[in-house]
Amino acid sequence: MDRTLIPKAWGFAQRVPPVALAFVASLLLSAVAVSGTILVGRDAALYLHVAEQVLEQGPGVARTLFDWPWFSLLLAGTNWLLGLPLEQSAYLWCALFMAGSCALLVAITERTFLGSGYWACLVVLSVPAFNQFRYDILREFGFWFFCILALWLTLKWYERGDWKWAALLQLAIVAGALFRLEAVFLMPVLAFCLAPELKTRQAWARLLQLSVLPIGCLLVILILALAGSDAPTARFANFWSLLSPQGILTSLDALGKGLAQGGLQEHGPDDANRIVFLGLSALIVSKFFTLCGPFAVPFLYPASWLAVRDFWQRLRPFAWAWLLYFCILELFFLRYGFLNSRYISFLNLLAVPLLTAALVVLVGRFPRYAKFLLGLALLVMLANVISLGSKKTHYREASAWIQHNTQPSDTIYYDDSRIAYYAGRGYPRMLPPQELLMAAEPDYLRSVRYFVISAKENDPSLENWLAGQGKRVLSRFANRKGETILILGD
């Protein structure tokens, strides 16, 4: 690509190789995002609590608190080896995993589409889908990194075809599965990539190399099941239920019947099922393009769609991974009834080479828009990591009140368990949410001494409930936005 197309604002960056630039810039962006954070996420508080208990009671306690605790064990091990506080080590690991993912994607893109390295940097550091989570502590960062690493190793394995690369890519899949079990979907990705070549002896030899991991995993699961260890096998069984044809059809029929009864009585159940399937597919695709941010713009130019063909031909493992993960998202929605941007964002991560190729086509055809796209991308990049909204200071203030005004033996209901975590009271598995709490059993309500909830003090339903239970507002905490935490008691 003609370097004159790269705006002068990137001149200083051209002195640094694209891969190194992506790694260092990613670390800096993560540091900026974390610096403005005063409250960890709900999942993060759970992982940190499990790690704390591992340090206090040993690794055996981990699976009693969370059935897939490997990230927490990593944090506990880091603290034990280096003495780094758990929260800081968690942010460090997440930043390193994210930087590694960015660097690998830039390396893959630059190698596949020559001269696209700096544009790949811009894309991978700006796409809102996954960059918006830099402030958080998530298992997804490890899952993303090891999946991208496995795909990078797959490309190496295609070139050389020996056992070493096959073993390394399978180890990367195992490492990814320790963060999220969904990483095992990469095994059928590899099989699909080999399918057109199975007429040759070399392809069968490669298929044999790929059989080591599945056979080994099945043996481990069988041994654990025979030994009576049900913690990991329960997670495997849950994942298998997601893929079960019987479960898929049952969930699809239930959604289809609900849709037909809700307003499509003139359509049969088969039509309703098709509408559910097509509507869900359209929803995921629309969210995918929305999460691309400004990098969805190149697809408004018809010639940029040629990048899809190049993506399929040159990076088939990524293309198959995108398609199979798309199917997993559909199955997840059918099984659990919801999707969020955090789950969908892996589609955008896999599509970074495609988005870069489409961007290169657009700026090659319309070079005058290069500076505009660069400026827009930089604004999005900063918006991903800088929050101008009100901080959740009221959570920390409520935690301090609990810590100084209650006893560890007191029974406390938390609307958000992060308040308990910051008060040094662990991370209690949440009791019924606030709406159900209002209708809870009287014996249970009498056993709770304090209620810590997010609510408005003048809420009529809350006032009626307080009068009925003989409770009153002991303290209230609000942030600049007016969001309120109330502490209720006798």
Coordinates of N, CA and C in Angstrom, one line a residue, residues 247-264 268-280 333-337:
G247 N -32.2 -30.4 22.6 CA -32.4 -29.1 23.3 C -32.6 -28.0 22.4
I248 N -31.9 -28.0 21.2 CA -32.0 -26.9 20.3 C -33.4 -26.8 19.7
L249 N -33.9 -28.0 19.3 CA -35.3 -28.0 18.8 C -36.3 -27.6 19.8
T250 N -36.1 -28.1 21.0 CA -37.1 -27.7 22.1 C -37.1 -26.2 22.3
S251 N -35.9 -25.6 22.4 CA -35.8 -24.2 22.7 C -36.4 -23.4 21.5
L252 N -36.1 -23.8 20.3 CA -36.7 -23.2 19.1 C -38.2 -23.3 19.0
D253 N -38.7 -24.4 19.3 CA -40.2 -24.6 19.4 C -40.8 -23.7 20.4
A254 N -40.2 -23.6 21.6 CA -40.8 -22.8 22.6 C -40.8 -21.3 22.2
L255 N -39.7 -20.8 21.6 CA -39.7 -19.4 21.2 C -40.7 -19.2 20.0
G256 N -40.7 -20.2 19.1 CA -41.7 -20.1 18.0 C -43.1 -20.1 18.4
K257 N -43.5 -20.9 19.4 CA -44.8 -21.0 19.9 C -45.2 -19.6 20.6
G258 N -44.2 -19.1 21.4 CA -44.4 -17.8 22.0 C -44.7 -16.7 21.0
L259 N -43.9 -16.7 19.9 CA -44.1 -15.7 18.9 C -45.4 -15.9 18.2
A260 N -45.8 -17.1 17.9 CA -47.1 -17.4 17.2 C -48.3 -17.0 18.1
Q261 N -48.2 -17.3 19.4 CA -49.3 -16.9 20.3 C -49.3 -15.4 20.5
G262 N -48.2 -14.7 20.4 CA -48.1 -13.3 20.7 C -48.6 -12.4 19.6
G263 N -48.7 -12.9 18.4 CA -49.2 -12.0 17.3 C -49.1 -12.5 15.9
L264 N -48.7 -13.8 15.8 CA -48.6 -14.4 14.5 C -49.5 -15.6 14.4
G268 N -48.1 -20.8 10.9 CA -47.9 -22.1 11.6 C -46.7 -22.1 12.4
P269 N -46.5 -23.1 13.2 CA -45.3 -23.2 14.1 C -44.0 -23.2 13.3
D270 N -44.0 -23.8 12.1 CA -42.8 -23.9 11.3 C -42.4 -22.5 10.8
D271 N -43.4 -21.7 10.4 CA -43.1 -20.3 10.0 C -42.6 -19.5 11.1
A272 N -43.2 -19.7 12.3 CA -42.7 -19.0 13.5 C -41.3 -19.3 13.8
N273 N -40.9 -20.6 13.7 CA -39.5 -21.0 13.9 C -38.6 -20.4 13.0
R274 N -39.0 -20.3 11.7 CA -38.1 -19.6 10.7 C -38.0 -18.2 11.0
I275 N -39.1 -17.5 11.4 CA -39.0 -16.1 11.8 C -38.0 -15.9 13.0
V276 N -38.1 -16.8 14.0 CA -37.2 -16.7 15.1 C -35.7 -16.8 14.7
F277 N -35.5 -17.9 13.8 CA -34.1 -18.1 13.4 C -33.6 -16.9 12.6
L278 N -34.4 -16.5 11.6 CA -33.9 -15.4 10.7 C -33.8 -14.1 11.5
G279 N -34.8 -13.9 12.4 CA -34.7 -12.6 13.2 C -33.5 -12.6 14.1
L280 N -33.2 -13.8 14.7 CA -32.0 -13.9 15.6 C -30.7 -13.6 14.8
F333 N -28.4 -18.1 22.6 CA -29.7 -17.3 22.7 C -30.8 -18.3 22.9
L334 N -30.9 -19.3 22.0 CA -32.0 -20.3 22.1 C -32.0 -21.0 23.5
R335 N -30.9 -21.2 24.1 CA -30.8 -21.9 25.4 C -31.1 -21.0 26.5
Y336 N -30.5 -19.8 26.5 CA -30.6 -18.9 27.7 C -31.5 -17.7 27.5
G337 N -31.8 -17.3 26.2 CA -32.7 -16.2 26.0 C -32.1 -14.9 26.0

